Amino acid sequence: MKVLIIILSVFLTQCSSKNNISQGGLLLNSTSKTNVGSGYEMKISKFVSDSRCPEGVNCIWIGQVEMKIAVYKGETLVEEKLIIVTSNTFEENRTWFSKYIKLPDMSITSIVITPNRVKDIEIKEDEYKLSIYFE
């Protein structure tokens, strides 16, 4: 399953630098704003923490990622929200993202953080990406 998520993330990254919703997903990062429709743009404004279990390590807890997402309308900051990405927060996160990403015939099916953590390899803050998939 992890391999499939990684492949999908790489595919979406290479398909479009504008991250069109029509291609089945959006990719948010910390280096540029992503147009999410209805005049809104989003980006990762601050990475807070990553406690996910690294590949190559046995863990009791799967962990989570915390980051702040900034929403803009034009150059105006509309909202900044701390998002905690874990299996237990999907519905809450989907509801929040749906306030700004309005898709009449589609709904958010998953929210994925990449890259995956790997034992003894540091991930730089600007390498984190948040992918939102639709169906």
Tab-separated table of C-alpha atoms in Angstrom:
chain	number	residue	atom	x	y	z
A	1	MET	CA	0.000	0.000	0.000
A	2	LYS	CA	2.827	2.421	0.862
A	3	VAL	CA	4.406	1.763	-2.535
A	4	LEU	CA	1.118	2.596	-4.304
A	5	ILE	CA	0.782	5.862	-2.360
A	6	ILE	CA	4.356	6.832	-3.221
A	7	ILE	CA	3.831	6.030	-6.911
A	8	LEU	CA	0.612	8.070	-7.000
A	9	SER	CA	2.321	11.004	-5.290
A	10	VAL	CA	5.219	10.970	-7.734
A	11	PHE	CA	2.795	10.682	-10.675
A	12	LEU	CA	0.776	13.687	-9.502
A	13	THR	CA	3.917	15.714	-8.925
A	14	GLN	CA	5.201	15.048	-12.435
A	15	CYS	CA	1.866	15.457	-14.220
A	16	SER	CA	1.327	19.095	-13.452
A	17	SER	CA	3.142	21.944	-11.857
A	18	LYS	CA	-0.236	23.639	-11.284
A	19	ASN	CA	-1.736	20.558	-9.554
A	20	ASN	CA	-5.114	20.615	-11.319
A	21	ILE	CA	-8.011	19.159	-9.396
A	22	SER	CA	-9.228	17.570	-12.619
A	23	GLN	CA	-6.254	15.187	-12.499
A	24	GLY	CA	-7.594	13.590	-9.321
A	25	GLY	CA	-5.622	15.440	-6.699
A	26	LEU	CA	-3.865	18.478	-5.307
A	27	LEU	CA	-0.330	18.738	-4.049
A	28	LEU	CA	0.495	21.311	-1.357
A	29	ASN	CA	4.046	22.251	-0.422
A	30	SER	CA	5.840	24.992	1.493
A	31	THR	CA	7.526	26.660	-1.465
A	32	SER	CA	4.527	27.905	-3.461
A	33	LYS	CA	0.773	28.416	-3.249
A	34	THR	CA	-1.525	25.911	-4.970
A	35	ASN	CA	-4.767	27.063	-6.596
A	36	VAL	CA	-7.599	25.016	-5.038
A	37	GLY	CA	-10.465	26.729	-6.873
A	38	SER	CA	-13.087	29.311	-5.907
A	39	GLY	CA	-10.350	31.952	-5.764
A	40	TYR	CA	-8.462	30.235	-2.926
A	41	GLU	CA	-4.851	29.121	-2.750
A	42	MET	CA	-3.185	26.942	-0.092
A	43	LYS	CA	0.321	26.129	1.025
A	44	ILE	CA	2.110	24.504	3.934
A	45	SER	CA	3.056	27.534	6.030
A	46	LYS	CA	4.889	25.724	8.818
A	47	PHE	CA	6.036	22.196	9.475
A	48	VAL	CA	5.528	21.346	13.159
A	49	SER	CA	6.393	17.677	13.740
A	50	ASP	CA	6.601	14.208	12.216
A	51	SER	CA	6.264	11.258	14.586
A	52	ARG	CA	5.466	8.648	11.915
A	53	CYS	CA	7.145	5.275	12.297
A	54	PRO	CA	10.140	5.184	9.914
A	55	GLU	CA	10.471	2.401	7.359
A	56	GLY	CA	12.871	-0.221	8.699
A	57	VAL	CA	11.763	0.226	12.327
A	58	ASN	CA	9.152	-1.696	14.338
A	59	CYS	CA	6.873	0.707	16.196
A	60	ILE	CA	3.852	0.372	18.463
A	61	TRP	CA	2.268	3.561	17.122
A	62	ILE	CA	1.913	4.580	13.464
A	63	GLY	CA	2.489	8.239	14.370
A	64	GLN	CA	1.293	11.486	12.849
A	65	VAL	CA	2.400	14.638	11.047
A	66	GLU	CA	1.516	18.146	12.239
A	67	MET	CA	1.722	21.143	9.933
A	68	LYS	CA	0.066	24.495	9.478
A	69	ILE	CA	-1.853	25.099	6.262
A	70	ALA	CA	-2.357	28.669	5.105
A	71	VAL	CA	-5.338	29.650	2.944
A	72	TYR	CA	-5.153	32.773	0.790
A	73	LYS	CA	-7.632	34.689	-1.315
A	74	GLY	CA	-5.420	36.727	-3.600
A	75	GLU	CA	-2.621	38.018	-1.396
A	76	THR	CA	-4.812	38.062	1.741
A	77	LEU	CA	-4.340	35.345	4.371
A	78	VAL	CA	-7.843	34.009	5.090
A	79	GLU	CA	-7.004	31.302	7.625
A	80	GLU	CA	-4.093	29.321	9.006
A	81	LYS	CA	-4.928	25.959	10.553
A	82	LEU	CA	-2.900	23.321	12.357
A	83	ILE	CA	-3.578	20.050	10.547
A	84	ILE	CA	-2.775	16.758	12.242
A	85	VAL	CA	-2.591	13.983	9.662
A	86	THR	CA	-3.268	10.537	11.046
A	87	SER	CA	-5.902	7.882	10.394
A	88	ASN	CA	-8.013	9.255	13.277
A	89	THR	CA	-8.238	12.819	11.905
A	90	PHE	CA	-9.274	12.141	8.298
A	91	GLU	CA	-12.933	13.200	8.655
A	92	GLU	CA	-12.045	16.402	10.512
A	93	ASN	CA	-9.392	17.284	7.918
A	94	ARG	CA	-11.688	16.432	5.003
A	95	THR	CA	-14.393	18.717	6.428
A	96	TRP	CA	-11.932	21.592	6.835
A	97	PHE	CA	-10.384	21.246	3.352
A	98	SER	CA	-13.890	20.984	1.831
A	99	LYS	CA	-14.655	24.542	3.044
A	100	TYR	CA	-12.214	25.827	0.438
A	101	ILE	CA	-12.070	23.042	-2.151
A	102	LYS	CA	-15.578	22.855	-3.632
A	103	LEU	CA	-16.119	19.965	-6.019
A	104	PRO	CA	-19.753	19.307	-6.901
A	105	ASP	CA	-19.194	15.822	-8.359
A	106	MET	CA	-16.152	14.734	-6.341
A	107	SER	CA	-15.185	14.224	-2.724
A	108	ILE	CA	-11.879	13.947	-0.879
A	109	THR	CA	-10.914	10.286	-0.569
A	110	SER	CA	-7.495	10.534	1.075
A	111	ILE	CA	-4.928	12.918	2.506
A	112	VAL	CA	-1.328	11.717	2.297
A	113	ILE	CA	1.989	13.121	3.535
A	114	THR	CA	5.168	12.450	1.581
A	115	PRO	CA	7.949	11.558	1.673
A	116	ASN	CA	7.734	8.605	4.012
A	117	ARG	CA	10.140	8.579	6.928
A	118	VAL	CA	13.071	6.208	6.585
A	119	LYS	CA	15.358	5.157	9.417
A	120	ASP	CA	18.455	7.401	9.733
A	121	ILE	CA	17.395	9.745	6.889
A	122	GLU	CA	16.420	13.320	7.742
A	123	ILE	CA	13.570	14.985	5.846
A	124	LYS	CA	14.011	18.712	5.338
A	125	GLU	CA	11.012	20.936	6.044
A	126	ASP	CA	10.689	22.048	2.417
A	127	GLU	CA	10.578	18.417	1.221
A	128	TYR	CA	7.222	17.698	2.900
A	129	LYS	CA	4.185	17.562	0.647
A	130	LEU	CA	0.515	17.083	1.437
A	131	SER	CA	-1.505	15.329	-1.282
A	132	ILE	CA	-5.285	15.501	-1.358
A	133	TYR	CA	-6.962	12.900	-3.588
A	134	PHE	CA	-10.482	13.035	-5.049
A	135	GLU	CA	-12.943	10.619	-6.581
